Structures are given as structure tokens and as C-alpha cells.
mmCIF file of C-alpha atoms and ligand atoms in Angstrom:
data_model
loop_
_atom_site.group_PDB
_atom_site.id
_atom_site.type_symbol
_atom_site.label_atom_id
_atom_site.label_comp_id
_atom_site.label_asym_id
_atom_site.label_seq_id
_atom_site.Cartn_x
_atom_site.Cartn_y
_atom_site.Cartn_z
ATOM 1 C CA MET A 1 138.504 -7.854 1.032
ATOM 2 C CA GLU A 2 136.883 -8.339 -2.302
ATOM 3 C CA THR A 3 133.533 -8.894 -2.528
ATOM 4 C CA PHE A 4 133.492 -11.277 -5.243
ATOM 5 C CA PRO A 5 136.196 -13.792 -6.607
ATOM 6 C CA ILE A 6 139.155 -12.114 -7.843
ATOM 7 C CA ARG A 7 139.504 -13.265 -11.255
ATOM 8 C CA PHE A 8 142.537 -12.322 -13.644
ATOM 9 C CA ILE A 9 143.160 -12.134 -17.281
ATOM 10 C CA THR A 10 146.651 -11.878 -17.933
ATOM 11 C CA ASP A 11 149.160 -10.797 -20.982
ATOM 12 C CA PRO A 12 150.878 -12.996 -23.755
ATOM 13 C CA GLY A 13 154.057 -12.996 -22.077
ATOM 14 C CA LEU A 14 152.738 -14.413 -18.460
ATOM 15 C CA PHE A 15 151.123 -17.390 -19.678
ATOM 16 C CA PRO A 16 153.643 -19.090 -17.076
ATOM 17 C CA LEU A 17 152.060 -16.904 -14.364
ATOM 18 C CA CYS A 18 148.695 -17.550 -15.932
ATOM 19 C CA ARG A 19 149.018 -21.452 -15.332
ATOM 20 C CA ALA A 20 150.500 -20.799 -11.765
ATOM 21 C CA LEU A 21 147.535 -19.335 -10.979
ATOM 22 C CA ARG A 22 145.035 -21.769 -12.288
ATOM 23 C CA MET A 23 147.361 -24.581 -10.525
ATOM 24 C CA LEU A 24 146.445 -22.400 -7.343
ATOM 25 C CA GLY A 25 142.679 -22.186 -8.501
ATOM 26 C CA PHE A 26 142.552 -19.162 -9.817
ATOM 27 C CA ASP A 27 140.042 -17.859 -12.475
ATOM 28 C CA ALA A 28 142.457 -16.607 -15.073
ATOM 29 C CA LEU A 29 142.743 -16.220 -18.836
ATOM 30 C CA ASN A 30 145.326 -15.905 -20.776
ATOM 31 C CA ARG A 31 145.137 -12.460 -23.511
ATOM 32 C CA SER A 32 146.804 -14.918 -26.226
ATOM 33 C CA ASN A 33 146.159 -13.078 -29.318
ATOM 34 C CA LEU A 34 143.104 -10.931 -28.495
ATOM 35 C CA LYS A 35 143.094 -7.166 -29.499
ATOM 36 C CA SER A 36 143.194 -4.685 -26.535
ATOM 37 C CA SER A 37 139.502 -3.928 -27.434
ATOM 38 C CA ASP A 38 138.465 -7.326 -26.264
ATOM 39 C CA VAL A 39 140.764 -7.620 -23.622
ATOM 40 C CA ILE A 40 138.955 -4.505 -22.052
ATOM 41 C CA GLU A 41 135.431 -6.001 -22.656
ATOM 42 C CA ILE A 42 136.330 -8.976 -20.814
ATOM 43 C CA ALA A 43 138.209 -7.218 -17.993
ATOM 44 C CA ILE A 44 135.429 -4.948 -17.496
ATOM 45 C CA GLU A 45 132.110 -7.590 -17.864
ATOM 46 C CA GLU A 46 134.117 -10.017 -16.077
ATOM 47 C CA ARG A 47 135.873 -7.812 -13.217
ATOM 48 C CA ARG A 48 139.289 -9.170 -14.205
ATOM 49 C CA VAL A 49 141.829 -8.048 -13.201
ATOM 50 C CA TRP A 50 144.655 -7.149 -16.149
ATOM 51 C CA ILE A 51 148.354 -8.555 -15.329
ATOM 52 C CA ARG A 52 150.582 -6.699 -17.429
ATOM 53 C CA THR A 53 154.050 -6.039 -16.760
ATOM 54 C CA ASN A 54 155.076 -2.812 -19.629
ATOM 55 C CA PRO A 55 153.612 0.579 -17.708
ATOM 56 C CA GLU A 56 154.284 1.859 -21.142
ATOM 57 C CA GLU A 57 151.766 -0.068 -22.556
ATOM 58 C CA LEU A 58 148.905 0.700 -20.117
ATOM 59 C CA ASN A 59 146.119 2.641 -21.674
ATOM 60 C CA LEU A 60 144.276 3.595 -18.949
ATOM 61 C CA GLN A 61 140.352 2.897 -19.149
ATOM 62 C CA TYR A 62 137.869 3.678 -16.824
ATOM 63 C CA GLY A 63 136.644 0.424 -15.346
ATOM 64 C CA ILE A 64 139.405 -1.484 -15.180
ATOM 65 C CA ARG A 65 142.185 -2.672 -12.745
ATOM 66 C CA TYR A 66 145.391 -3.183 -13.655
ATOM 67 C CA PHE A 67 148.190 -4.854 -11.978
ATOM 68 C CA LEU A 68 151.683 -4.100 -13.023
ATOM 69 C CA VAL A 69 154.443 -6.807 -12.107
ATOM 70 C CA SER A 70 157.787 -6.227 -12.318
ATOM 71 C CA SER A 71 159.166 -9.718 -11.344
ATOM 72 C CA TRP A 72 160.556 -11.908 -14.890
ATOM 73 C CA GLU A 73 159.908 -15.117 -12.650
ATOM 74 C CA VAL A 74 156.682 -16.683 -11.580
ATOM 75 C CA PRO A 75 157.685 -16.932 -7.729
ATOM 76 C CA GLY A 76 158.497 -12.822 -8.041
ATOM 77 C CA GLN A 77 155.222 -12.100 -9.312
ATOM 78 C CA LEU A 78 152.874 -14.423 -7.430
ATOM 79 C CA GLU A 79 154.494 -12.632 -4.100
ATOM 80 C CA GLU A 80 153.709 -9.246 -5.795
ATOM 81 C CA LEU A 81 150.114 -10.543 -6.163
ATOM 82 C CA ASP A 82 149.805 -11.974 -2.848
ATOM 83 C CA ARG A 83 150.763 -8.629 -1.161
ATOM 84 C CA GLN A 84 147.944 -6.868 -3.200
ATOM 85 C CA PHE A 85 145.684 -9.499 -2.856
ATOM 86 C CA SER A 86 146.074 -11.905 -0.532
ATOM 87 C CA LEU A 87 146.131 -14.982 -2.351
ATOM 88 C CA LYS A 88 147.768 -17.296 -0.124
ATOM 89 C CA PHE A 89 144.392 -16.719 1.868
ATOM 90 C CA LEU A 90 142.456 -17.161 -0.987
ATOM 91 C CA ALA A 91 144.095 -20.318 -2.791
ATOM 92 C CA ASP A 92 142.312 -23.389 -3.753
ATOM 93 C CA PRO A 93 144.897 -25.318 -5.140
ATOM 94 C CA PHE A 94 144.171 -28.007 -7.697
ATOM 95 C CA SER A 95 140.514 -27.313 -8.197
ATOM 96 C CA ARG A 96 140.810 -26.005 -11.493
ATOM 97 C CA CYS A 97 141.502 -27.428 -15.314
ATOM 98 C CA LEU A 98 145.272 -26.226 -16.158
ATOM 99 C CA LYS A 99 144.034 -26.607 -19.779
ATOM 100 C CA ASP A 100 141.153 -23.864 -19.789
ATOM 101 C CA ASN A 101 140.596 -22.474 -16.417
ATOM 102 C CA ALA A 102 137.094 -24.686 -15.864
ATOM 103 C CA LEU A 103 136.461 -25.802 -12.289
ATOM 104 C CA LEU A 104 136.918 -29.555 -11.321
ATOM 105 C CA ARG A 105 134.305 -31.548 -10.138
ATOM 106 C CA LEU A 106 134.854 -34.663 -8.003
ATOM 107 C CA VAL A 107 133.256 -37.947 -9.687
ATOM 108 C CA PRO A 108 133.713 -41.723 -8.680
ATOM 109 C CA ARG A 109 136.269 -43.994 -10.395
ATOM 110 C CA GLU A 110 133.181 -45.634 -12.678
ATOM 111 C CA VAL A 111 132.527 -42.078 -14.574
ATOM 112 C CA VAL A 112 136.296 -42.149 -15.405
ATOM 113 C CA LEU A 113 137.204 -45.991 -16.286
ATOM 114 C CA ASN A 114 138.013 -45.581 -19.723
ATOM 115 C CA ARG A 115 139.799 -42.305 -19.454
ATOM 116 C CA ALA A 116 142.503 -43.345 -17.116
ATOM 117 C CA PRO A 117 145.404 -45.679 -16.893
ATOM 118 C CA GLU A 118 144.261 -48.860 -15.391
ATOM 119 C CA ASN A 119 146.753 -49.021 -12.366
ATOM 120 C CA ILE A 120 145.738 -45.951 -11.781
ATOM 121 C CA LEU A 121 142.002 -46.824 -11.538
ATOM 122 C CA LYS A 122 142.926 -49.012 -9.273
ATOM 123 C CA SER A 123 145.514 -47.366 -6.900
ATOM 124 C CA HIS A 124 143.318 -44.467 -6.490
ATOM 125 C CA ASP A 125 139.360 -43.816 -5.411
ATOM 126 C CA ARG A 126 139.459 -39.951 -6.207
ATOM 127 C CA PHE A 127 138.991 -38.243 -9.594
ATOM 128 C CA TYR A 128 138.826 -35.032 -10.831
ATOM 129 C CA GLU A 129 137.165 -34.118 -14.165
ATOM 130 C CA CYS A 130 137.021 -31.147 -16.152
ATOM 131 C CA LEU A 131 133.408 -30.512 -17.179
ATOM 132 C CA VAL A 132 134.765 -28.481 -20.226
ATOM 133 C CA CYS A 133 137.309 -30.511 -21.752
ATOM 134 C CA GLY A 134 136.830 -33.976 -20.001
ATOM 135 C CA ARG A 135 140.513 -34.193 -18.568
ATOM 136 C CA VAL A 136 140.641 -36.659 -15.810
ATOM 137 C CA TYR A 137 142.650 -35.548 -12.474
ATOM 138 C CA TRP A 138 143.754 -37.601 -9.821
ATOM 139 C CA GLN A 139 146.582 -37.481 -7.046
ATOM 140 C CA GLY A 140 149.257 -38.796 -9.277
ATOM 141 C CA SER A 141 152.791 -37.775 -9.806
ATOM 142 C CA HIS A 142 151.867 -35.029 -11.831
ATOM 143 C CA LEU A 143 149.972 -33.435 -9.405
ATOM 144 C CA LYS A 144 152.721 -33.775 -6.352
ATOM 145 C CA ARG A 145 155.235 -32.559 -8.848
ATOM 146 C CA MET A 146 152.814 -29.119 -9.117
ATOM 147 C CA ALA A 147 152.959 -28.920 -4.933
ATOM 148 C CA LYS A 148 156.499 -29.249 -4.594
ATOM 149 C CA ARG A 149 157.139 -26.784 -7.041
ATOM 150 C CA LEU A 150 154.523 -24.524 -5.354
ATOM 151 C CA ALA A 151 156.096 -25.435 -2.155
ATOM 152 C CA GLU A 152 159.924 -24.493 -3.578
ATOM 153 C CA TRP A 153 157.913 -20.728 -4.021
ATOM 154 C CA GLY A 154 156.919 -20.803 -0.906
ATOM 155 C CA TRP A 155 153.454 -21.294 -0.916
ATOM 156 C CA ILE A 156 152.242 -23.885 1.632
ATOM 157 C CA ILE A 157 150.017 -25.968 0.056
ATOM 158 C CA LYS A 158 147.287 -28.298 2.022
ATOM 159 C CA MET A 159 145.422 -30.947 0.103
ATOM 160 C CA THR A 160 141.813 -30.593 0.951
ATOM 161 C CA ASN A 161 139.496 -32.703 0.051
ATOM 162 C CA GLY A 162 141.609 -35.776 -0.204
ATOM 163 C CA LYS A 163 143.387 -33.988 -3.202
HETATM 164 ZN ZN1 LIG B 1 139.756 -28.607 -18.989
#
């Protein structure tokens, strides 16, 4: 069992996986164009599992945990990760901003008045705000689409907290 929340950093080609991990509530960074030395530093300092696709590029370094995915598709990659880290047990779907990985907080309608369409403000009473980018989330069609996609991939998503 992990004694701290599991965190990840993914290689650039794995951005779809990175987003899926955020969707499931996991702390996941994408490497983007960071140099290997910077990724190594982040992985060690923040105790992130470095998810990669190419075994030949594994420059094994003390203190880093690597995870090599072999599937080319997100559902298969998630299954591989689940087998290793019990992600289905740890997931907290839709608790994180998809854009910047920050945690969302539940806010009252008054706080998001100018940041959501009027019909949404009228028909919903639970809103989630990203404290980093200010993006507002609610249980709308976008979130339902994501939940449907996760379900198609075999991830049973419990919508907690009325999300
Ligand atoms: Zn954000």
C-alpha cells in the first residue's frame, strides 16, 4: 500500500493518458518539452512515478520509479496501471482540473455568477472551481460524457458529493 497519494508524470506521447488520470482524480503531470534531467528532478522531489512507453529510453536512476506501459490505447494503459497501483480503489473522479491538474473545490452559486451560462446557473446548484485557473465545472453534459467514456473503459464511476 502506498503511504502517500500516488502521483505520476507522463511522457509527451502519453498526454491522453495524463488527462484520463486527471479525470479519475490522480495527480498527473505531463512532461511536455521538459529535459530528462528536469523530469528526473521532479520525479524524485515529488515522488512521481514516471510513465513511459519506450524501454530503450529508460535511463535508470536511483530514487525514481518508472512504469512502462505497453498498450497504445488509454483504456489498456489504465488497466496496466490499475494492476500495479490499484487505481480503481483510489480514484476520486472529477476532483481535479483537467487543464492544470489542480484540485477543485466546491463553491456556492454566488461565487461563479459571471463564469457560467445563465441557464446552467439556474438549473444547477453545485459548482466546482479550480483555484489555479478559475475554470468552473458543474455536472453538465461534458462531465457526463467523461463519465460515460470511463464507464466504457470499464471504470465504474460513483458520482460522489453530488458531482
Ligand atoms: Zn485549472
